[in-house]
C-alpha positions as CSV (number, residue, x, y, z in Angstrom):
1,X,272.7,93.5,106.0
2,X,275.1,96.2,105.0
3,X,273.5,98.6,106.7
4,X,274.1,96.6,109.7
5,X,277.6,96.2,109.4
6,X,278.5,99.8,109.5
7,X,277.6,100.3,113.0
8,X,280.0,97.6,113.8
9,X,282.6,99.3,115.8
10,X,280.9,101.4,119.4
11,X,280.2,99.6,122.8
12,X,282.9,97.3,122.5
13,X,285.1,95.1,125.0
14,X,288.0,92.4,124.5
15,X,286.8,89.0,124.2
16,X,290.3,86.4,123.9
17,X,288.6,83.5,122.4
18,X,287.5,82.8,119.6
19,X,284.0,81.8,118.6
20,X,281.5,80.5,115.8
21,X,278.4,82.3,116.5
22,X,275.0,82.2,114.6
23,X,273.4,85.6,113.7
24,X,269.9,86.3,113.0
25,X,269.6,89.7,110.5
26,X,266.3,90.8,108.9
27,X,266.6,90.9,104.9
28,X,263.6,92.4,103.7
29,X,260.3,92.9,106.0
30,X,260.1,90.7,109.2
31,X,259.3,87.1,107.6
32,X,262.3,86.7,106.0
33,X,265.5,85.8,107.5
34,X,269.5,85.7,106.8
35,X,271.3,83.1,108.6
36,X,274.8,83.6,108.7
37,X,277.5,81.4,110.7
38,X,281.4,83.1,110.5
39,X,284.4,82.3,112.2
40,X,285.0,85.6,114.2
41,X,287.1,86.6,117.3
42,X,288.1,89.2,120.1
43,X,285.7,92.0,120.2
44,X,281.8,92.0,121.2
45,X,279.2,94.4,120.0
46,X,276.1,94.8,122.1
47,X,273.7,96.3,119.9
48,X,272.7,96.5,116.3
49,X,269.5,98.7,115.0
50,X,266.4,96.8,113.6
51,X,268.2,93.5,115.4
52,X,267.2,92.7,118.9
53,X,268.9,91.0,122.1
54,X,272.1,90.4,119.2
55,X,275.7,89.7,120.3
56,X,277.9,89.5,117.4
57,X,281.9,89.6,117.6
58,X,284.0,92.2,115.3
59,X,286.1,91.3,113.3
60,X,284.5,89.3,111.2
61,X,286.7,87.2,108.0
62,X,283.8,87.0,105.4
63,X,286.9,85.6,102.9
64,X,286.8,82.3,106.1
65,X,283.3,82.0,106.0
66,X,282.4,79.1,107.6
67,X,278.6,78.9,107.0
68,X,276.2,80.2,104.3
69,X,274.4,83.5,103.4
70,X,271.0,82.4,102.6
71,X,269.1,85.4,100.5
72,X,265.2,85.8,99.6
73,X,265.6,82.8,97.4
74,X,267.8,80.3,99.1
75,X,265.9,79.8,101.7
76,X,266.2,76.9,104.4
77,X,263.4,73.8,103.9
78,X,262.7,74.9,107.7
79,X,262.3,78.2,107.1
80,X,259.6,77.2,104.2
81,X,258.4,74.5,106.7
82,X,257.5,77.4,109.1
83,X,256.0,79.4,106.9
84,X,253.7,76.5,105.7
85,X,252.6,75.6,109.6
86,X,251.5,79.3,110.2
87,X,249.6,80.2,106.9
88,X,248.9,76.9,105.0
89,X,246.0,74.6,105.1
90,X,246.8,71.0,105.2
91,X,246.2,68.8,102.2
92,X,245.2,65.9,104.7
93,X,244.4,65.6,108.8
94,X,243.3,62.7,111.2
95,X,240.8,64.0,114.4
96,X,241.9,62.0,117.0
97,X,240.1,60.8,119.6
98,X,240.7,58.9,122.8
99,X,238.6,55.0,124.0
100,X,236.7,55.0,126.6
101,X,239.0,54.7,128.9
102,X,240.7,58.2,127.6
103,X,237.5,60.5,127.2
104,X,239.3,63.6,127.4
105,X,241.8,62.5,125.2
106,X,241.4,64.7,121.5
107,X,243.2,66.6,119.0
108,X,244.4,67.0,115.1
109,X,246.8,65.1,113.2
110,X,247.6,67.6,110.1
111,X,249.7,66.1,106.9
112,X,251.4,68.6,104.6
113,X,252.8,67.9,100.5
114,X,256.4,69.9,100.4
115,X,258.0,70.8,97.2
116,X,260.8,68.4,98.8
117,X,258.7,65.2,98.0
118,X,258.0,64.3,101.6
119,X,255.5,65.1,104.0
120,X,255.1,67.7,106.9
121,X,253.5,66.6,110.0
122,X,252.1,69.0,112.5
123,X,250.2,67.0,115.7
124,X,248.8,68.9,118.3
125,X,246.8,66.0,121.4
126,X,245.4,67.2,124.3
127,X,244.3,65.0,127.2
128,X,246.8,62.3,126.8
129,X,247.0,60.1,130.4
130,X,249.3,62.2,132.5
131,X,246.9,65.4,132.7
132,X,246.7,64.8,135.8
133,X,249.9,64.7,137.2
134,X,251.4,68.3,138.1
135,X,254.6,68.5,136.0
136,X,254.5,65.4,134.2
137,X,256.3,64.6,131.0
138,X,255.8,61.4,129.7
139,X,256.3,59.8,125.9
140,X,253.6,58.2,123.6
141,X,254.3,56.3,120.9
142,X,252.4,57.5,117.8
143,X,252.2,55.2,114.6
144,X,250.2,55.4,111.2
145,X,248.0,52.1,111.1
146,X,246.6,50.2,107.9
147,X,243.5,50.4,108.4
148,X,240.9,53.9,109.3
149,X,238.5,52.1,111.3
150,X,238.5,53.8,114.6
151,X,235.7,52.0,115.8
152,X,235.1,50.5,119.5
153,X,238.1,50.0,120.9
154,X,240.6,50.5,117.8
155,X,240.9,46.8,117.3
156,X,240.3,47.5,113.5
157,X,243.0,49.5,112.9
158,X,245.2,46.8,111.9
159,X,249.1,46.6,112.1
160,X,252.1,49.7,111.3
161,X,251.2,50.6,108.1
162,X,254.3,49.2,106.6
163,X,254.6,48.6,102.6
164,X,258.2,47.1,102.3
165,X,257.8,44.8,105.3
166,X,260.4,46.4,107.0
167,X,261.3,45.5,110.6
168,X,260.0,47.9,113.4
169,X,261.3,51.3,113.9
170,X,261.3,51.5,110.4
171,X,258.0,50.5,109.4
172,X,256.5,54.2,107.3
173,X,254.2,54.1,109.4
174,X,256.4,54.6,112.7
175,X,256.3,57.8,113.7
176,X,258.0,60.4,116.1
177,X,256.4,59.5,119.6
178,X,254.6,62.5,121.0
179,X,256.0,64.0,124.3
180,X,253.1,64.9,126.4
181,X,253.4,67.0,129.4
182,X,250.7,67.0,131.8
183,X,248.3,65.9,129.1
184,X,249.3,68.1,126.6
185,X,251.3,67.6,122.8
186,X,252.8,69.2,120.5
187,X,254.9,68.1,117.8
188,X,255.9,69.0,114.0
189,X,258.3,66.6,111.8
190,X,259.5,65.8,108.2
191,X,259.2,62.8,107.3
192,X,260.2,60.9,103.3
193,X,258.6,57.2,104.4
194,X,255.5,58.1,102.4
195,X,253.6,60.0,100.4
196,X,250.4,61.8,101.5
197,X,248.3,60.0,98.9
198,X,249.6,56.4,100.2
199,X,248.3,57.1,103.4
200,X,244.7,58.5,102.7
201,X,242.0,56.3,104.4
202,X,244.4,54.5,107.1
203,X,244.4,56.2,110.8
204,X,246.7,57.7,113.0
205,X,246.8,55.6,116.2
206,X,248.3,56.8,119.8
207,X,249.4,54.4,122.8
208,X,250.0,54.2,126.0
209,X,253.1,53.8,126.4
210,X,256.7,55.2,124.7
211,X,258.1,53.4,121.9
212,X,261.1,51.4,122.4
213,X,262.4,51.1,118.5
214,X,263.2,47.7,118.9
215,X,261.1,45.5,120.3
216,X,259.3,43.3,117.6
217,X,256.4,44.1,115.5
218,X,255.5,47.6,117.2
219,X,258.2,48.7,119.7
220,X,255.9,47.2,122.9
221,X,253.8,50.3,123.0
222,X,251.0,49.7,124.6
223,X,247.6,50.0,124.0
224,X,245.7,52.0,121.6
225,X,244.6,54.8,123.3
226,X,243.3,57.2,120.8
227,X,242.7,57.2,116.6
228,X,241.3,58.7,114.0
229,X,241.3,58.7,110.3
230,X,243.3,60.1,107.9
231,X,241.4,62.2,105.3
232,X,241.7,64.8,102.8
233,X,240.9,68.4,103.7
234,X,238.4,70.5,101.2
């Protein structure tokens, strides 16, 4: 990061506001990242070596700090999040597939421990309804279900898996809805409502239609359009 600094100073032109900007800088090797936020004004610098596509401003008050330097071992939960997602296996995953009215409708539900006590939940669907509408972006709501009978048409599956009896949206079983454009999903969340053992043997359900958070007991989502149960990986 020092090293960085000293070429602060060449290819530089007045700026008269001031600004909070968020630098990226490589530590050590390129998996590991600082993230610094100051309170900096006037001056921009267009280039930095070993940083690409940066604009940073000069004069930089390191004593004002607004933000945090996070080193090697203060990491960010999302930064250990990411790095989990690209070279961990999951300790639990659902296959989902779609009724018969949803053939082409498949994909993998994958469930994560953390060393923050929650859960990391990575879904990726494919063939969700609007596939075949050029551009389409539509939401489906997606919901962890009592029961991991995924048979027939889903009609075992049971309610929102939902321990406290909580009203809905906050069932632990009411999840993030997916956000599937032109049949396709991808989604990756936290989430503290459960543990991964607690939900080992129940299913992940998806429905046809977007979850409203309010309506009473499952948001008027629709129709199960796709499930599968949750398991443990080997």
């Amino acid at each position: 990061l020092n090293h960085a600094f000293r070429y602060i100073g060449s290819g530089v032109r007045n700026n008269t506001k001031s600004h909070f900007l968020l630098i990226s800088a490589l530590l050590s090797g390129p998996e590991r990242w600082a993230l610094i936020t100051y309170k900096i004004s006037n001056i921009t610098i267009l280039h930095l070596p070993e940083i690409c596509i940066l604009k940073i401003y000069k004069h930089i008050i390191i004593q004002k700090a607004t933000g945090i330097l996070m080193y090697n071992n203060q990491t960010t939960p999302g930064i250990l999040f990411s790095e989990l997602l690209s070279r961990g296996r999951p300790d639990a995953a659902a296959w989902v597939v779609g009724n018969i009215d949803n053939p082409r409708l498949s994909g993998l539900v994958k469930f994560y421990r953390t060393d923050y006590g929650g859960v990391l939940i990575e879904a990726e669907i494919f063939g969700l309804p609007n596939i075949q509408t050029e551009g389409s972006s539509d939401f489906y709501a997606l919901h962890i279900h009592e029961y991991g009978d995924c048979s027939g048409s889903f009609q075992n599956t049971g309610s929102h898996y939902n321990p406290d009896k909580a009203p809905h949206p906050d069932h632990a079983g009411d999840l993030l809805p997916l956000l599937g454009s032109q049949g396709y999903a991808w989604s990756a969340f936290y989430d503290k409502r459960f543990t991964l053992d607690e939900i080992i043997g129940k299913s992940v359900v998806i429905h046809s239609g977007r979850d409203d958070f309010s309506t009473q007991p499952a948001g008027d989502s629709g129709t199960k359009i796709g499930c599968g149960e949750i398991r443990r990986t080997l």
